[in-house]
Coordinates of C-alpha atoms in Angstrom, one line a residue:
Chain C
D1 CA 0.3 0.0 0.0
T2 CA 1.9 2.8 -1.0
G3 CA 1.0 6.7 0.1
V4 CA 0.5 9.8 -1.4
S5 CA 3.7 10.9 -3.5
Q6 CA 4.6 14.2 -4.8
D7 CA 6.6 15.2 -7.3
P8 CA 9.4 17.2 -7.9
R9 CA 10.4 17.4 -3.8
H10 CA 12.4 20.6 -4.5
K11 CA 11.7 23.2 -6.8
I12 CA 13.7 26.5 -7.7
T13 CA 12.8 29.6 -10.2
K14 CA 12.6 32.5 -10.8
R15 CA 10.0 35.2 -10.3
G16 CA 8.1 35.3 -13.7
Q17 CA 8.6 31.2 -14.5
N18 CA 5.6 28.9 -14.7
V19 CA 6.1 25.6 -12.6
T20 CA 4.1 22.5 -12.3
F21 CA 3.8 19.9 -9.5
R22 CA 1.7 16.0 -9.6
C23 CA 0.5 14.7 -6.5
D24 CA 0.1 10.9 -7.3
P25 CA -2.8 10.0 -4.5
I26 CA -3.6 6.5 -3.0
S27 CA -5.1 4.7 -5.6
E28 CA -8.2 3.6 -3.5
H29 CA -9.0 7.7 -2.6
N30 CA -11.7 9.1 -4.8
R31 CA -10.8 12.7 -3.6
L32 CA -7.9 15.1 -3.5
Y33 CA -6.8 18.0 -2.0
W34 CA -3.8 20.7 -2.6
Y35 CA -2.7 23.1 0.6
R36 CA -0.3 25.7 0.8
Q37 CA 2.0 25.5 3.6
T38 CA 4.0 28.7 4.6
L39 CA 7.2 29.4 7.0
G40 CA 5.7 28.5 10.3
Q41 CA 2.3 28.6 9.9
G42 CA -0.6 25.4 9.2
P43 CA -1.2 24.1 6.6
E44 CA -4.2 26.1 4.3
F45 CA -7.1 24.8 1.9
L46 CA -6.5 25.6 -1.9
T47 CA -8.6 23.0 -3.8
Y48 CA -10.5 20.2 -4.2
F49 CA -11.3 17.1 -6.4
Q50 CA -14.4 14.7 -6.0
N51 CA -13.1 12.4 -9.2
E52 CA -12.4 14.3 -11.7
A53 CA -14.0 17.1 -10.6
Q54 CA -12.7 20.0 -9.2
L55 CA -15.5 20.9 -6.9
E56 CA -14.1 23.4 -4.3
K57 CA -11.5 27.0 -4.7
S58 CA -10.6 28.3 -2.2
R59 CA -9.8 32.8 -2.6
L60 CA -6.4 32.1 -2.2
L61 CA -5.9 30.0 -5.6
S62 CA -5.6 33.0 -7.7
D63 CA -5.8 33.0 -11.6
R64 CA -3.0 32.2 -11.8
F65 CA -3.3 29.1 -10.1
S66 CA -5.1 26.1 -11.8
A67 CA -5.2 22.4 -11.0
E68 CA -6.2 19.8 -12.8
R69 CA -7.6 16.0 -12.2
P70 CA -7.6 13.9 -15.6
K71 CA -9.4 11.1 -15.2
G72 CA -9.7 11.2 -11.6
S73 CA -6.3 9.8 -10.8
F74 CA -3.6 11.9 -10.4
S75 CA -3.4 15.7 -10.0
T76 CA -1.1 18.4 -11.4
L77 CA -1.3 21.9 -9.8
E78 CA 0.4 24.7 -12.1
I79 CA 0.8 28.1 -11.2
Q80 CA 2.2 30.7 -13.7
R81 CA 4.3 33.7 -13.9
T82 CA 5.6 33.2 -10.4
E83 CA 6.2 35.6 -7.6
Q84 CA 8.2 35.8 -5.0
G85 CA 5.1 34.8 -2.4
D86 CA 4.4 31.7 -4.0
S87 CA 7.1 30.7 -2.3
A88 CA 5.9 27.8 0.5
M89 CA 4.8 23.9 0.6
Y90 CA 2.5 23.0 -1.5
L91 CA 1.0 20.0 0.3
C92 CA -1.3 16.8 -1.4
A93 CA -4.1 14.7 0.2
S94 CA -5.8 12.6 -0.7
S95 CA -8.7 10.5 1.0
S96 CA -12.0 8.2 1.1
R97 CA -15.3 10.6 1.8
Y98 CA -15.5 11.1 5.3
Y99 CA -12.1 9.7 6.2
T100 CA -8.9 11.1 7.1
Q101 CA -7.0 12.9 4.8
Y102 CA -3.6 11.3 4.0
F103 CA -1.0 13.9 3.0
G104 CA 2.1 13.3 0.9
P105 CA 5.8 14.8 0.9
G106 CA 5.2 17.9 -0.1
T107 CA 6.8 19.7 -2.6
R108 CA 8.8 23.1 -1.6
L109 CA 8.9 26.1 -4.0
T110 CA 11.4 29.6 -4.0
V111 CA 10.5 31.8 -6.1
L112 CA 14.2 33.7 -6.4
Chain H
A1 CA -12.2 34.1 13.5
Q2 CA -9.5 31.3 13.9
K3 CA -10.7 27.9 14.0
I4 CA -8.1 26.4 15.2
T5 CA -6.1 28.0 18.7
Q6 CA -2.3 26.1 19.6
T7 CA -1.7 28.4 22.3
Q8 CA 1.9 26.5 23.0
P9 CA 4.4 28.1 20.1
G10 CA 7.0 25.4 21.3
M11 CA 7.6 23.4 23.8
F12 CA 10.5 20.9 25.8
V13 CA 10.1 17.3 27.3
Q14 CA 12.5 14.9 28.5
E15 CA 12.2 11.9 27.0
K16 CA 9.9 9.3 28.0
E17 CA 7.9 11.9 29.8
A18 CA 4.7 13.1 28.7
V19 CA 3.7 16.3 27.2
T20 CA 0.2 17.9 26.8
L21 CA -0.2 20.0 23.2
D22 CA -3.9 22.3 23.2
C23 CA -6.0 23.0 21.1
T24 CA -8.7 24.6 21.0
Y25 CA -11.7 25.3 18.6
D26 CA -15.0 27.8 17.7
T27 CA -17.5 25.9 15.3
S28 CA -21.4 25.8 15.4
D29 CA -21.4 22.6 12.9
P30 CA -22.8 19.7 15.2
S31 CA -21.0 17.5 14.1
Y32 CA -17.3 17.5 13.1
G33 CA -13.9 16.1 13.8
L34 CA -10.4 16.5 14.7
F35 CA -7.5 15.2 14.2
W36 CA -3.9 15.4 15.1
Y37 CA -1.0 15.8 12.5
K38 CA 2.7 15.6 13.0
Q39 CA 5.0 17.0 10.6
P40 CA 9.2 16.2 11.3
S41 CA 11.5 18.3 9.8
S42 CA 11.1 16.6 6.6
G43 CA 8.0 18.2 5.7
E44 CA 5.3 15.3 5.3
M45 CA 2.1 15.6 7.0
I46 CA 2.3 12.4 9.1
F47 CA -1.7 11.6 10.4
L48 CA -2.0 10.8 14.4
I49 CA -5.2 10.3 15.8
Y50 CA -9.0 12.1 15.3
Q51 CA -11.7 12.3 17.6
G52 CA -15.2 12.8 15.9
S53 CA -17.6 15.4 17.6
Y54 CA -20.2 12.4 18.6
D55 CA -17.2 10.0 19.8
Q56 CA -18.0 9.2 23.9
Q57 CA -14.7 8.1 24.3
N58 CA -11.3 9.9 23.9
A59 CA -9.8 8.3 21.1
T60 CA -6.2 6.8 21.7
E61 CA -3.8 5.1 19.8
G62 CA -0.2 3.5 20.9
R63 CA 1.3 6.1 22.8
Y64 CA -1.3 9.0 22.0
S65 CA -4.3 10.0 23.3
L66 CA -6.9 12.8 22.4
N67 CA -8.3 14.7 25.6
F68 CA -11.5 15.9 24.2
Q69 CA -13.6 18.2 26.0
K70 CA -16.8 19.4 24.3
A71 CA -18.5 21.9 26.1
R72 CA -14.5 23.5 26.6
K73 CA -14.3 23.3 22.8
S74 CA -10.7 21.8 23.6
A75 CA -9.3 18.9 22.2
N76 CA -5.5 18.3 23.8
L77 CA -2.8 16.0 22.3
V78 CA -1.5 14.0 25.1
I79 CA 2.0 11.9 23.8
S80 CA 3.5 9.3 26.4
A81 CA 6.7 8.0 27.2
S82 CA 7.9 10.7 25.1
Q83 CA 10.8 9.5 22.8
L84 CA 13.6 11.7 20.3
G85 CA 11.7 10.9 18.0
D86 CA 8.9 12.6 18.5
S87 CA 10.5 16.0 18.0
A88 CA 8.4 17.5 15.6
M89 CA 5.8 19.9 14.5
Y90 CA 2.4 19.5 15.8
F91 CA -0.7 20.5 14.5
C92 CA -4.3 19.9 15.2
A93 CA -7.2 20.5 12.4
M94 CA -10.5 20.7 12.3
R95 CA -13.4 19.3 9.8
E96 CA -16.3 20.2 9.3
S97 CA -19.9 18.7 8.4
S98 CA -20.5 22.6 6.4
N99 CA -17.1 22.2 4.8
D100 CA -16.4 18.7 5.1
Y101 CA -14.2 18.8 2.2
K102 CA -11.5 20.7 4.0
L103 CA -9.4 20.9 6.9
S104 CA -8.9 24.2 9.0
F105 CA -5.5 23.7 10.8
G106 CA -3.8 25.7 13.9
A107 CA -0.3 27.4 13.8
G108 CA 1.3 24.4 15.1
T109 CA 3.4 24.0 18.3
T110 CA 7.1 22.3 18.0
V111 CA 7.8 20.0 20.2
T112 CA 11.5 19.2 21.6
V113 CA 12.3 15.7 23.0
R114 CA 15.6 15.7 25.4
A115 CA 17.6 13.2 25.9

């Protein structure tokens, strides 16, 4: 039983570049979540998928952010025209309905 | 308003001793769940323990127990017999029935276990 995996684990980019992160959930989980965590804070909810449908998006998710989950399996989170304020840990989690969310190792983004 | 409050930014505990991490929450939902996660320096959030709002008994998982006081809206985590590997950040989180798709997290408590 493999857990949630995320790729890459670390990403360093220059301001203005686009970045894309990938999350592979636990195989039997139909719900997938993205969170953002800045230094010294708890994670904040960004968006959520049930199967392939994106059902909720936080106000934190500006127009530069887009997430997809084609075929209800893996998910990608893209940030366009990155800004220094985007530097954070991006965490992915998955769950079955009403059950515990299990998190991946996260992708740490640094925008120079 | 903050949904989850963790008032202890950092705590030190001696190896083999118990430590209590405070968590208070705010919700008007009659049905909710409370979670504790551990985050080591590597960054991964590790699920520790869950308490449902209608659960009559306090949750326990190995060395972890949750002291749930519903009237006081508190859900403190007790780690017994601390080990060096328990040194990490600990987060309390809540899932409300009205927003069952997301967790609201506190700011966390850093625990350092001393040998």
